[in-house]
mmCIF file with all atom_site columns, C-alpha atoms in Angstrom:
data_model
loop_
_atom_site.group_PDB
_atom_site.id
_atom_site.type_symbol
_atom_site.label_atom_id
_atom_site.label_alt_id
_atom_site.label_comp_id
_atom_site.label_asym_id
_atom_site.label_entity_id
_atom_site.label_seq_id
_atom_site.pdbx_PDB_ins_code
_atom_site.Cartn_x
_atom_site.Cartn_y
_atom_site.Cartn_z
_atom_site.occupancy
_atom_site.B_iso_or_equiv
_atom_site.pdbx_formal_charge
_atom_site.auth_seq_id
_atom_site.auth_comp_id
_atom_site.auth_asym_id
_atom_site.auth_atom_id
_atom_site.pdbx_PDB_model_num
ATOM 1   C CA . MET A 1 1   ? 0.000   0.000   0.000   1.00 56.00 ? 727 MET A CA 1
ATOM 2   C CA . ASN A 1 2   ? 1.371   3.405   -0.992  1.00 69.00 ? 728 ASN A CA 1
ATOM 3   C CA . ALA A 1 3   ? 0.920   6.692   0.837   1.00 62.00 ? 729 ALA A CA 1
ATOM 4   C CA . SER A 1 4   ? -2.189  7.513   -1.192  1.00 71.00 ? 730 SER A CA 1
ATOM 5   C CA . GLY A 1 5   ? -3.848  4.201   -0.246  1.00 73.00 ? 731 GLY A CA 1
ATOM 6   C CA . LEU A 1 6   ? -3.380  2.609   -3.678  1.00 76.00 ? 732 LEU A CA 1
ATOM 7   C CA . ALA A 1 7   ? -2.408  -1.069  -3.730  1.00 69.00 ? 733 ALA A CA 1
ATOM 8   C CA . ARG A 1 8   ? -0.145  -2.088  -6.602  1.00 67.00 ? 734 ARG A CA 1
ATOM 9   C CA . ALA A 1 9   ? -1.976  -3.781  -9.441  1.00 57.00 ? 735 ALA A CA 1
ATOM 10  C CA . GLU A 1 10  ? -1.451  -7.515  -9.646  1.00 57.00 ? 736 GLU A CA 1
ATOM 11  C CA . ARG A 1 11  ? -1.452  -7.588  -13.441 1.00 53.00 ? 737 ARG A CA 1
ATOM 12  C CA . ARG A 1 12  ? 0.053   -4.956  -15.714 1.00 46.00 ? 738 ARG A CA 1
ATOM 13  C CA . GLY A 1 13  ? -1.757  -3.083  -18.453 1.00 47.00 ? 739 GLY A CA 1
ATOM 14  C CA . LEU A 1 14  ? -5.333  -3.700  -17.382 1.00 77.00 ? 740 LEU A CA 1
ATOM 15  C CA . ALA A 1 15  ? -7.555  -0.643  -17.427 1.00 88.00 ? 741 ALA A CA 1
ATOM 16  C CA . ASP A 1 16  ? -10.342 -2.382  -15.508 1.00 90.00 ? 742 ASP A CA 1
ATOM 17  C CA . GLU A 1 17  ? -8.011  -3.209  -12.647 1.00 91.00 ? 743 GLU A CA 1
ATOM 18  C CA . ALA A 1 18  ? -6.604  0.315   -12.594 1.00 93.00 ? 744 ALA A CA 1
ATOM 19  C CA . ALA A 1 19  ? -10.168 1.646   -12.410 1.00 93.00 ? 745 ALA A CA 1
ATOM 20  C CA . ASP A 1 20  ? -10.992 -0.769  -9.577  1.00 93.00 ? 746 ASP A CA 1
ATOM 21  C CA . ARG A 1 21  ? -7.942  0.274   -7.559  1.00 94.00 ? 747 ARG A CA 1
ATOM 22  C CA . ILE A 1 22  ? -8.525  3.995   -8.034  1.00 95.00 ? 748 ILE A CA 1
ATOM 23  C CA . ARG A 1 23  ? -12.245 3.643   -7.259  1.00 94.00 ? 749 ARG A CA 1
ATOM 24  C CA . ASP A 1 24  ? -11.443 1.742   -4.063  1.00 93.00 ? 750 ASP A CA 1
ATOM 25  C CA . ALA A 1 25  ? -8.983  4.449   -3.001  1.00 93.00 ? 751 ALA A CA 1
ATOM 26  C CA . ILE A 1 26  ? -11.535 7.208   -3.655  1.00 92.00 ? 752 ILE A CA 1
ATOM 27  C CA . LEU A 1 27  ? -14.275 5.427   -1.719  1.00 91.00 ? 753 LEU A CA 1
ATOM 28  C CA . ALA A 1 28  ? -11.848 4.707   1.125   1.00 87.00 ? 754 ALA A CA 1
ATOM 29  C CA . GLY A 1 29  ? -11.245 8.433   1.426   1.00 84.00 ? 755 GLY A CA 1
ATOM 30  C CA . HIS A 1 30  ? -7.644  8.454   0.202   1.00 88.00 ? 756 HIS A CA 1
ATOM 31  C CA . PHE A 1 31  ? -8.651  10.926  -2.515  1.00 91.00 ? 757 PHE A CA 1
ATOM 32  C CA . GLU A 1 32  ? -11.062 13.560  -1.269  1.00 86.00 ? 758 GLU A CA 1
ATOM 33  C CA . PRO A 1 33  ? -13.858 15.021  -3.429  1.00 86.00 ? 759 PRO A CA 1
ATOM 34  C CA . GLY A 1 34  ? -12.370 17.688  -5.674  1.00 87.00 ? 760 GLY A CA 1
ATOM 35  C CA . SER A 1 35  ? -8.804  16.373  -5.424  1.00 91.00 ? 761 SER A CA 1
ATOM 36  C CA . THR A 1 36  ? -6.634  16.077  -8.538  1.00 93.00 ? 762 THR A CA 1
ATOM 37  C CA . LEU A 1 37  ? -5.735  12.708  -10.058 1.00 94.00 ? 763 LEU A CA 1
ATOM 38  C CA . ARG A 1 38  ? -2.469  12.725  -12.044 1.00 93.00 ? 764 ARG A CA 1
ATOM 39  C CA . GLU A 1 39  ? -1.902  9.955   -14.557 1.00 92.00 ? 765 GLU A CA 1
ATOM 40  C CA . VAL A 1 40  ? 1.857   9.800   -14.058 1.00 93.00 ? 766 VAL A CA 1
ATOM 41  C CA . ASP A 1 41  ? 1.576   9.462   -10.272 1.00 94.00 ? 767 ASP A CA 1
ATOM 42  C CA . LEU A 1 42  ? -1.200  6.868   -10.463 1.00 94.00 ? 768 LEU A CA 1
ATOM 43  C CA . ALA A 1 43  ? 0.716   4.810   -13.029 1.00 93.00 ? 769 ALA A CA 1
ATOM 44  C CA . ALA A 1 44  ? 3.821   4.776   -10.844 1.00 93.00 ? 770 ALA A CA 1
ATOM 45  C CA . GLU A 1 45  ? 1.923   3.741   -7.718  1.00 93.00 ? 771 GLU A CA 1
ATOM 46  C CA . LEU A 1 46  ? -0.144  1.091   -9.475  1.00 92.00 ? 772 LEU A CA 1
ATOM 47  C CA . GLY A 1 47  ? 2.768   -0.268  -11.477 1.00 90.00 ? 773 GLY A CA 1
ATOM 48  C CA . VAL A 1 48  ? 0.911   -0.025  -14.798 1.00 89.00 ? 774 VAL A CA 1
ATOM 49  C CA . SER A 1 49  ? 1.273   2.067   -17.934 1.00 90.00 ? 775 SER A CA 1
ATOM 50  C CA . ARG A 1 50  ? -0.119  5.580   -18.225 1.00 92.00 ? 776 ARG A CA 1
ATOM 51  C CA . GLY A 1 51  ? -2.286  4.297   -21.056 1.00 92.00 ? 777 GLY A CA 1
ATOM 52  C CA . SER A 1 52  ? -3.933  1.781   -18.710 1.00 92.00 ? 778 SER A CA 1
ATOM 53  C CA . VAL A 1 53  ? -4.486  4.498   -16.130 1.00 94.00 ? 779 VAL A CA 1
ATOM 54  C CA . ARG A 1 54  ? -5.950  6.804   -18.787 1.00 93.00 ? 780 ARG A CA 1
ATOM 55  C CA . GLU A 1 55  ? -8.383  4.089   -19.879 1.00 94.00 ? 781 GLU A CA 1
ATOM 56  C CA . GLY A 1 56  ? -9.238  3.315   -16.264 1.00 94.00 ? 782 GLY A CA 1
ATOM 57  C CA . LEU A 1 57  ? -9.943  6.967   -15.560 1.00 94.00 ? 783 LEU A CA 1
ATOM 58  C CA . GLY A 1 58  ? -12.215 6.988   -18.592 1.00 93.00 ? 784 GLY A CA 1
ATOM 59  C CA . LEU A 1 59  ? -14.234 4.183   -17.029 1.00 93.00 ? 785 LEU A CA 1
ATOM 60  C CA . LEU A 1 60  ? -14.534 6.111   -13.773 1.00 94.00 ? 786 LEU A CA 1
ATOM 61  C CA . GLU A 1 61  ? -15.587 9.231   -15.646 1.00 94.00 ? 787 GLU A CA 1
ATOM 62  C CA . ARG A 1 62  ? -18.407 7.276   -17.271 1.00 93.00 ? 788 ARG A CA 1
ATOM 63  C CA . GLU A 1 63  ? -19.476 6.203   -13.778 1.00 92.00 ? 789 GLU A CA 1
ATOM 64  C CA . GLY A 1 64  ? -19.590 9.882   -12.803 1.00 91.00 ? 790 GLY A CA 1
ATOM 65  C CA . LEU A 1 65  ? -17.008 9.403   -10.053 1.00 93.00 ? 791 LEU A CA 1
ATOM 66  C CA . ILE A 1 66  ? -14.455 11.749  -11.625 1.00 93.00 ? 792 ILE A CA 1
ATOM 67  C CA . ARG A 1 67  ? -14.593 14.704  -14.005 1.00 90.00 ? 793 ARG A CA 1
ATOM 68  C CA . THR A 1 68  ? -12.072 15.896  -16.574 1.00 87.00 ? 794 THR A CA 1
ATOM 69  C CA . ALA A 1 69  ? -11.807 19.466  -17.850 1.00 80.00 ? 795 ALA A CA 1
ATOM 70  C CA . TRP A 1 70  ? -9.043  20.816  -20.074 1.00 75.00 ? 796 TRP A CA 1
ATOM 71  C CA . HIS A 1 71  ? -8.211  23.686  -17.753 1.00 73.00 ? 797 HIS A CA 1
ATOM 72  C CA . ARG A 1 72  ? -8.501  21.738  -14.467 1.00 75.00 ? 798 ARG A CA 1
ATOM 73  C CA . GLY A 1 73  ? -7.293  18.251  -15.306 1.00 85.00 ? 799 GLY A CA 1
ATOM 74  C CA . THR A 1 74  ? -8.907  15.158  -13.807 1.00 93.00 ? 800 THR A CA 1
ATOM 75  C CA . ARG A 1 75  ? -10.528 15.472  -10.399 1.00 93.00 ? 801 ARG A CA 1
ATOM 76  C CA . VAL A 1 76  ? -12.636 13.387  -8.064  1.00 93.00 ? 802 VAL A CA 1
ATOM 77  C CA . LEU A 1 77  ? -16.276 14.457  -8.213  1.00 89.00 ? 803 LEU A CA 1
ATOM 78  C CA . ASP A 1 78  ? -16.733 17.504  -6.008  1.00 87.00 ? 804 ASP A CA 1
ATOM 79  C CA . ILE A 1 79  ? -20.235 17.082  -4.631  1.00 88.00 ? 805 ILE A CA 1
ATOM 80  C CA . THR A 1 80  ? -22.734 19.864  -5.339  1.00 91.00 ? 806 THR A CA 1
ATOM 81  C CA . ARG A 1 81  ? -26.381 20.312  -4.446  1.00 94.00 ? 807 ARG A CA 1
ATOM 82  C CA . ASP A 1 82  ? -27.319 19.925  -8.100  1.00 94.00 ? 808 ASP A CA 1
ATOM 83  C CA . ASP A 1 83  ? -25.456 16.583  -8.196  1.00 93.00 ? 809 ASP A CA 1
ATOM 84  C CA . ILE A 1 84  ? -27.312 15.389  -5.098  1.00 94.00 ? 810 ILE A CA 1
ATOM 85  C CA . GLN A 1 85  ? -30.710 16.355  -6.488  1.00 95.00 ? 811 GLN A CA 1
ATOM 86  C CA . GLU A 1 86  ? -30.061 14.676  -9.831  1.00 95.00 ? 812 GLU A CA 1
ATOM 87  C CA . VAL A 1 87  ? -28.538 11.458  -8.521  1.00 96.00 ? 813 VAL A CA 1
ATOM 88  C CA . TYR A 1 88  ? -30.990 10.876  -5.688  1.00 96.00 ? 814 TYR A CA 1
ATOM 89  C CA . SER A 1 89  ? -34.034 11.694  -7.832  1.00 96.00 ? 815 SER A CA 1
ATOM 90  C CA . LEU A 1 90  ? -32.884 9.050   -10.309 1.00 97.00 ? 816 LEU A CA 1
ATOM 91  C CA . ARG A 1 91  ? -32.000 6.623   -7.542  1.00 98.00 ? 817 ARG A CA 1
ATOM 92  C CA . ALA A 1 92  ? -35.451 7.003   -5.967  1.00 98.00 ? 818 ALA A CA 1
ATOM 93  C CA . ALA A 1 93  ? -37.112 5.949   -9.218  1.00 98.00 ? 819 ALA A CA 1
ATOM 94  C CA . LEU A 1 94  ? -34.706 3.050   -9.754  1.00 98.00 ? 820 LEU A CA 1
ATOM 95  C CA . ASP A 1 95  ? -34.924 1.758   -6.167  1.00 98.00 ? 821 ASP A CA 1
ATOM 96  C CA . ARG A 1 96  ? -38.703 1.935   -6.234  1.00 98.00 ? 822 ARG A CA 1
ATOM 97  C CA . LEU A 1 97  ? -38.817 -0.231  -9.370  1.00 98.00 ? 823 LEU A CA 1
ATOM 98  C CA . ALA A 1 98  ? -36.085 -2.585  -8.160  1.00 98.00 ? 824 ALA A CA 1
ATOM 99  C CA . SER A 1 99  ? -37.787 -3.229  -4.828  1.00 98.00 ? 825 SER A CA 1
ATOM 100 C CA . VAL A 1 100 ? -41.200 -3.974  -6.366  1.00 98.00 ? 826 VAL A CA 1
ATOM 101 C CA . THR A 1 101 ? -39.637 -6.175  -9.040  1.00 98.00 ? 827 THR A CA 1
ATOM 102 C CA . ALA A 1 102 ? -37.640 -8.041  -6.389  1.00 98.00 ? 828 ALA A CA 1
ATOM 103 C CA . HIS A 1 103 ? -40.887 -8.578  -4.461  1.00 98.00 ? 829 HIS A CA 1
ATOM 104 C CA . ASP A 1 104 ? -42.322 -10.297 -7.542  1.00 97.00 ? 830 ASP A CA 1
ATOM 105 C CA . ARG A 1 105 ? -39.268 -12.304 -8.581  1.00 97.00 ? 831 ARG A CA 1
ATOM 106 C CA . ALA A 1 106 ? -36.941 -12.996 -5.640  1.00 97.00 ? 832 ALA A CA 1
ATOM 107 C CA . ASP A 1 107 ? -36.377 -16.630 -4.720  1.00 97.00 ? 833 ASP A CA 1
ATOM 108 C CA . ASP A 1 108 ? -35.620 -17.902 -1.216  1.00 97.00 ? 834 ASP A CA 1
ATOM 109 C CA . ASP A 1 109 ? -31.850 -17.586 -1.654  1.00 97.00 ? 835 ASP A CA 1
ATOM 110 C CA . ARG A 1 110 ? -32.107 -13.934 -2.717  1.00 98.00 ? 836 ARG A CA 1
ATOM 111 C CA . LEU A 1 111 ? -34.426 -13.156 0.184   1.00 98.00 ? 837 LEU A CA 1
ATOM 112 C CA . ALA A 1 112 ? -32.075 -14.891 2.616   1.00 98.00 ? 838 ALA A CA 1
ATOM 113 C CA . GLU A 1 113 ? -29.203 -12.774 1.303   1.00 98.00 ? 839 GLU A CA 1
ATOM 114 C CA . LEU A 1 114 ? -31.104 -9.594  2.171   1.00 98.00 ? 840 LEU A CA 1
ATOM 115 C CA . ASP A 1 115 ? -31.727 -10.891 5.701   1.00 98.00 ? 841 ASP A CA 1
ATOM 116 C CA . ARG A 1 116 ? -28.075 -11.874 6.038   1.00 98.00 ? 842 ARG A CA 1
ATOM 117 C CA . LEU A 1 117 ? -26.889 -8.398  5.093   1.00 98.00 ? 843 LEU A CA 1
ATOM 118 C CA . VAL A 1 118 ? -29.236 -6.783  7.613   1.00 98.00 ? 844 VAL A CA 1
ATOM 119 C CA . ALA A 1 119 ? -27.823 -9.105  10.281  1.00 97.00 ? 845 ALA A CA 1
ATOM 120 C CA . GLU A 1 120 ? -24.299 -8.096  9.233   1.00 97.00 ? 846 GLU A CA 1
ATOM 121 C CA . MET A 1 121 ? -25.242 -4.433  9.607   1.00 96.00 ? 847 MET A CA 1
ATOM 122 C CA . GLU A 1 122 ? -26.505 -5.126  13.128  1.00 96.00 ? 848 GLU A CA 1
ATOM 123 C CA . THR A 1 123 ? -23.299 -6.955  14.023  1.00 96.00 ? 849 THR A CA 1
ATOM 124 C CA . ALA A 1 124 ? -21.209 -4.137  12.558  1.00 95.00 ? 850 ALA A CA 1
ATOM 125 C CA . LEU A 1 125 ? -23.079 -1.618  14.691  1.00 93.00 ? 851 LEU A CA 1
ATOM 126 C CA . ASP A 1 126 ? -22.566 -3.716  17.827  1.00 93.00 ? 852 ASP A CA 1
ATOM 127 C CA . ARG A 1 127 ? -18.794 -3.659  17.337  1.00 92.00 ? 853 ARG A CA 1
ATOM 128 C CA . GLU A 1 128 ? -18.845 0.021   16.364  1.00 90.00 ? 854 GLU A CA 1
ATOM 129 C CA . ALA A 1 129 ? -17.628 -0.446  12.805  1.00 88.00 ? 855 ALA A CA 1
ATOM 130 C CA . ASP A 1 130 ? -16.431 2.652   10.979  1.00 90.00 ? 856 ASP A CA 1
ATOM 131 C CA . ARG A 1 131 ? -18.483 4.558   8.425   1.00 89.00 ? 857 ARG A CA 1
ATOM 132 C CA . ALA A 1 132 ? -16.724 2.949   5.447   1.00 90.00 ? 858 ALA A CA 1
ATOM 133 C CA . GLU A 1 133 ? -17.776 -0.547  6.529   1.00 92.00 ? 859 GLU A CA 1
ATOM 134 C CA . LEU A 1 134 ? -21.333 0.506   7.319   1.00 94.00 ? 860 LEU A CA 1
ATOM 135 C CA . VAL A 1 135 ? -21.756 2.219   3.958   1.00 94.00 ? 861 VAL A CA 1
ATOM 136 C CA . ALA A 1 136 ? -20.223 -0.777  2.159   1.00 94.00 ? 862 ALA A CA 1
ATOM 137 C CA . LEU A 1 137 ? -22.864 -3.028  3.774   1.00 96.00 ? 863 LEU A CA 1
ATOM 138 C CA . ASP A 1 138 ? -25.573 -0.513  2.871   1.00 97.00 ? 864 ASP A CA 1
ATOM 139 C CA . MET A 1 139 ? -24.458 -0.590  -0.770  1.00 97.00 ? 865 MET A CA 1
ATOM 140 C CA . ALA A 1 140 ? -24.211 -4.398  -0.722  1.00 98.00 ? 866 ALA A CA 1
ATOM 141 C CA . PHE A 1 141 ? -27.825 -4.591  0.469   1.00 98.00 ? 867 PHE A CA 1
ATOM 142 C CA . HIS A 1 142 ? -29.035 -2.480  -2.431  1.00 98.00 ? 868 HIS A CA 1
ATOM 143 C CA . ASP A 1 143 ? -26.883 -4.469  -4.866  1.00 98.00 ? 869 ASP A CA 1
ATOM 144 C CA . ALA A 1 144 ? -28.679 -7.557  -3.558  1.00 98.00 ? 870 ALA A CA 1
ATOM 145 C CA . VAL A 1 145 ? -32.081 -5.939  -4.161  1.00 98.00 ? 871 VAL A CA 1
ATOM 146 C CA . TYR A 1 146 ? -31.165 -5.297  -7.792  1.00 98.00 ? 872 TYR A CA 1
ATOM 147 C CA . ALA A 1 147 ? -29.827 -8.840  -8.136  1.00 98.00 ? 873 ALA A CA 1
ATOM 148 C CA . ALA A 1 148 ? -33.090 -10.165 -6.700  1.00 98.00 ? 874 ALA A CA 1
ATOM 149 C CA . ALA A 1 149 ? -35.064 -8.101  -9.227  1.00 98.00 ? 875 ALA A CA 1
ATOM 150 C CA . GLY A 1 150 ? -33.355 -10.021 -12.039 1.00 97.00 ? 876 GLY A CA 1
ATOM 151 C CA . ASN A 1 151 ? -33.650 -7.199  -14.591 1.00 98.00 ? 877 ASN A CA 1
ATOM 152 C CA . ALA A 1 152 ? -30.348 -6.738  -16.420 1.00 97.00 ? 878 ALA A CA 1
ATOM 153 C CA . ARG A 1 153 ? -31.179 -3.306  -17.824 1.00 98.00 ? 879 ARG A CA 1
ATOM 154 C CA . LEU A 1 154 ? -32.346 -2.065  -14.447 1.00 98.00 ? 880 LEU A CA 1
ATOM 155 C CA . THR A 1 155 ? -29.078 -3.260  -12.902 1.00 97.00 ? 881 THR A CA 1
ATOM 156 C CA . THR A 1 156 ? -27.111 -1.488  -15.646 1.00 96.00 ? 882 THR A CA 1
ATOM 157 C CA . ALA A 1 157 ? -28.934 1.755   -14.828 1.00 97.00 ? 883 ALA A CA 1
ATOM 158 C CA . TRP A 1 158 ? -28.089 1.279   -11.133 1.00 97.00 ? 884 TRP A CA 1
ATOM 159 C CA . HIS A 1 159 ? -24.417 0.696   -11.917 1.00 95.00 ? 885 HIS A CA 1
ATOM 160 C CA . ALA A 1 160 ? -24.345 3.947   -13.895 1.00 94.00 ? 886 ALA A CA 1
ATOM 161 C CA . ILE A 1 161 ? -24.874 5.916   -10.659 1.00 95.00 ? 887 ILE A CA 1
ATOM 162 C CA . ARG A 1 162 ? -23.704 3.419   -8.024  1.00 96.00 ? 888 ARG A CA 1
ATOM 163 C CA . SER A 1 163 ? -20.222 4.884   -7.492  1.00 94.00 ? 889 SER A CA 1
ATOM 164 C CA . GLN A 1 164 ? -21.665 8.377   -7.100  1.00 95.00 ? 890 GLN A CA 1
ATOM 165 C CA . VAL A 1 165 ? -24.238 7.117   -4.592  1.00 96.00 ? 891 VAL A CA 1
ATOM 166 C CA . HIS A 1 166 ? -21.479 5.392   -2.626  1.00 95.00 ? 892 HIS A CA 1
ATOM 167 C CA . LEU A 1 167 ? -19.422 8.583   -2.497  1.00 94.00 ? 893 LEU A CA 1
ATOM 168 C CA . PHE A 1 168 ? -22.443 10.654  -1.488  1.00 93.00 ? 894 PHE A CA 1
ATOM 169 C CA . GLN A 1 169 ? -23.432 8.168   1.223   1.00 93.00 ? 895 GLN A CA 1
ATOM 170 C CA . LEU A 1 170 ? -19.961 8.392   2.739   1.00 91.00 ? 896 LEU A CA 1
ATOM 171 C CA . ARG A 1 171 ? -20.399 12.161  2.930   1.00 90.00 ? 897 ARG A CA 1
ATOM 172 C CA . ARG A 1 172 ? -23.859 11.773  4.425   1.00 89.00 ? 898 ARG A CA 1
ATOM 173 C CA . VAL A 1 173 ? -22.606 9.445   7.149   1.00 89.00 ? 899 VAL A CA 1
ATOM 174 C CA . GLU A 1 174 ? -19.655 11.720  7.848   1.00 87.00 ? 900 GLU A CA 1
ATOM 175 C CA . LEU A 1 175 ? -22.123 14.540  8.513   1.00 85.00 ? 901 LEU A CA 1
ATOM 176 C CA . ALA A 1 176 ? -24.420 12.561  10.835  1.00 85.00 ? 902 ALA A CA 1
ATOM 177 C CA . LEU A 1 177 ? -22.966 9.206   11.849  1.00 84.00 ? 903 LEU A CA 1
ATOM 178 C CA . ASP A 1 178 ? -25.099 8.853   14.993  1.00 87.00 ? 904 ASP A CA 1
ATOM 179 C CA . HIS A 1 179 ? -28.291 9.574   13.074  1.00 86.00 ? 905 HIS A CA 1
ATOM 180 C CA . TYR A 1 180 ? -27.308 7.032   10.417  1.00 90.00 ? 906 TYR A CA 1
ATOM 181 C CA . ARG A 1 181 ? -26.402 4.378   12.995  1.00 89.00 ? 907 ARG A CA 1
ATOM 182 C CA . LYS A 1 182 ? -29.844 4.714   14.607  1.00 90.00 ? 908 LYS A CA 1
ATOM 183 C CA . ARG A 1 183 ? -31.692 4.210   11.322  1.00 92.00 ? 909 ARG A CA 1
ATOM 184 C CA . VAL A 1 184 ? -29.627 1.941   9.095   1.00 93.00 ? 910 VAL A CA 1
ATOM 185 C CA . VAL A 1 185 ? -30.698 -1.457  10.485  1.00 95.00 ? 911 VAL A CA 1
ATOM 186 C CA . LYS A 1 186 ? -34.354 -0.525  11.024  1.00 95.00 ? 912 LYS A CA 1
ATOM 187 C CA . GLU A 1 187 ? -34.832 0.884   7.520   1.00 96.00 ? 913 GLU A CA 1
ATOM 188 C CA . HIS A 1 188 ? -33.109 -1.981  5.728   1.00 97.00 ? 914 HIS A CA 1
ATOM 189 C CA . ARG A 1 189 ? -34.890 -4.616  7.819   1.00 97.00 ? 915 ARG A CA 1
ATOM 190 C CA . GLN A 1 190 ? -38.206 -3.017  6.875   1.00 97.00 ? 916 GLN A CA 1
ATOM 191 C CA . LEU A 1 191 ? -37.265 -3.105  3.194   1.00 98.00 ? 917 LEU A CA 1
ATOM 192 C CA . ALA A 1 192 ? -36.228 -6.765  3.425   1.00 98.00 ? 918 ALA A CA 1
ATOM 193 C CA . ARG A 1 193 ? -39.486 -7.676  5.166   1.00 98.00 ? 919 ARG A CA 1
ATOM 194 C CA . LEU A 1 194 ? -41.655 -5.842  2.635   1.00 98.00 ? 920 LEU A CA 1
ATOM 195 C CA . ILE A 1 195 ? -39.771 -7.374  -0.312  1.00 98.00 ? 921 ILE A CA 1
ATOM 196 C CA . ARG A 1 196 ? -40.404 -10.804 1.180   1.00 97.00 ? 922 ARG A CA 1
ATOM 197 C CA . SER A 1 197 ? -44.104 -10.492 1.926   1.00 94.00 ? 923 SER A CA 1
ATOM 198 C CA . GLY A 1 198 ? -45.330 -6.912  2.054   1.00 92.00 ? 924 GLY A CA 1
ATOM 199 C CA . ASP A 1 199 ? -47.829 -4.877  0.093   1.00 96.00 ? 925 ASP A CA 1
ATOM 200 C CA . PRO A 1 200 ? -46.176 -3.771  -3.185  1.00 96.00 ? 926 PRO A CA 1
ATOM 201 C CA . GLY A 1 201 ? -47.625 -0.262  -2.995  1.00 97.00 ? 927 GLY A CA 1
ATOM 202 C CA . ARG A 1 202 ? -46.322 0.284   0.512   1.00 97.00 ? 928 ARG A CA 1
ATOM 203 C CA . LEU A 1 203 ? -42.976 -1.234  -0.454  1.00 98.00 ? 929 LEU A CA 1
ATOM 204 C CA . ALA A 1 204 ? -42.628 1.199   -3.354  1.00 97.00 ? 930 ALA A CA 1
ATOM 205 C CA . ASP A 1 205 ? -43.336 4.175   -1.090  1.00 97.00 ? 931 ASP A CA 1
ATOM 206 C CA . VAL A 1 206 ? -40.951 2.968   1.638   1.00 97.00 ? 932 VAL A CA 1
ATOM 207 C CA . ALA A 1 207 ? -38.155 2.380   -0.893  1.00 97.00 ? 933 ALA A CA 1
ATOM 208 C CA . GLU A 1 208 ? -38.600 5.886   -2.274  1.00 97.00 ? 934 GLU A CA 1
ATOM 209 C CA . ARG A 1 209 ? -38.781 7.514   1.177   1.00 96.00 ? 935 ARG A CA 1
ATOM 210 C CA . HIS A 1 210 ? -35.584 5.689   2.143   1.00 95.00 ? 936 HIS A CA 1
ATOM 211 C CA . VAL A 1 211 ? -33.739 7.429   -0.707  1.00 96.00 ? 937 VAL A CA 1
ATOM 212 C CA . HIS A 1 212 ? -35.254 10.856  -0.103  1.00 94.00 ? 938 HIS A CA 1
ATOM 213 C CA . SER A 1 213 ? -34.283 10.651  3.570   1.00 92.00 ? 939 SER A CA 1
ATOM 214 C CA . ALA A 1 214 ? -30.647 10.276  2.515   1.00 92.00 ? 940 ALA A CA 1
ATOM 215 C CA . ARG A 1 215 ? -31.020 13.149  0.047   1.00 93.00 ? 941 ARG A CA 1
ATOM 216 C CA . ARG A 1 216 ? -32.396 15.467  2.720   1.00 92.00 ? 942 ARG A CA 1
ATOM 217 C CA . GLY A 1 217 ? -29.585 14.502  5.072   1.00 89.00 ? 943 GLY A CA 1
ATOM 218 C CA . LEU A 1 218 ? -27.005 15.579  2.517   1.00 90.00 ? 944 LEU A CA 1
ATOM 219 C CA . LEU A 1 219 ? -28.774 18.795  1.572   1.00 91.00 ? 945 LEU A CA 1
ATOM 220 C CA . ALA A 1 220 ? -28.843 19.786  5.249   1.00 89.00 ? 946 ALA A CA 1
ATOM 221 C CA . ASP A 1 221 ? -25.107 20.472  4.913   1.00 85.00 ? 947 ASP A CA 1
ATOM 222 C CA . ARG A 1 222 ? -25.029 24.150  3.924   1.00 84.00 ? 948 ARG A CA 1
ATOM 223 C CA . SER A 1 223 ? -21.326 23.936  3.041   1.00 86.00 ? 949 SER A CA 1
ATOM 224 C CA . ILE A 1 224 ? -22.133 21.984  -0.133  1.00 88.00 ? 950 ILE A CA 1
ATOM 225 C CA . PRO A 1 225 ? -22.162 24.432  -3.075  1.00 87.00 ? 951 PRO A CA 1
ATOM 226 C CA . ALA A 1 226 ? -25.174 24.740  -5.354  1.00 86.00 ? 952 ALA A CA 1
ATOM 227 C CA . GLU A 1 227 ? -23.213 23.962  -8.519  1.00 70.00 ? 953 GLU A CA 1
ATOM 228 C CA . ARG A 1 228 ? -19.662 23.328  -9.691  1.00 60.00 ? 954 ARG A CA 1
ATOM 229 C CA . GLY A 1 229 ? -17.440 26.323  -9.152  1.00 52.00 ? 955 GLY A CA 1
ATOM 230 C CA . ALA A 1 230 ? -20.014 28.098  -6.979  1.00 48.00 ? 956 ALA A CA 1
ATOM 231 C CA . ALA A 1 231 ? -19.430 29.312  -3.458  1.00 44.00 ? 957 ALA A CA 1
ATOM 232 C CA . PRO A 1 232 ? -21.299 27.438  -0.661  1.00 43.00 ? 958 PRO A CA 1
#
């Protein structure tokens, strides 16, 4: 592990692996929102070519996790209020559909996986796990909902914003860890129960409210600027 938190790539010249390593470092907090990513430095730390890093950064840009501008270079997404509104509005619609579809399609193994992840969240809380682990379990739960829905195009749409959601959730938990700790198990247990045997209409509303609660938590931070380049 290097000073920036990047582990050396195990295989040389693979853009996907470079993207995975850089994404992991961003979501672990080694690169803060708005920080610059330099190809030459990343290539040296990963032990891959600059071309592989460039391709990997292109993948992350398509995920919305980084942005490139000719006069600013490549930077980690610097969260704005506009970003939050756009991403969470889309996520609310996707999660609503995913939850209802999972209710219709999930088999016993998929349902058991949701219950297992809720139990893991509870265990993590009991041992006072850090925010990164809690958010990782939160994201894993929602990944499992999409897997249970069994709709490949819906999952593709989720993956298009997943990295941004993960980054935003880390910021949300940083702002109000105690509030998050009090709600995370209860809310996800309710979702798991409703997906298993609840009323689809209620499930859809609960899934949407779950997302909008996170959105409101982020927007409560007045230090987040309205748009890129704007003052808070």
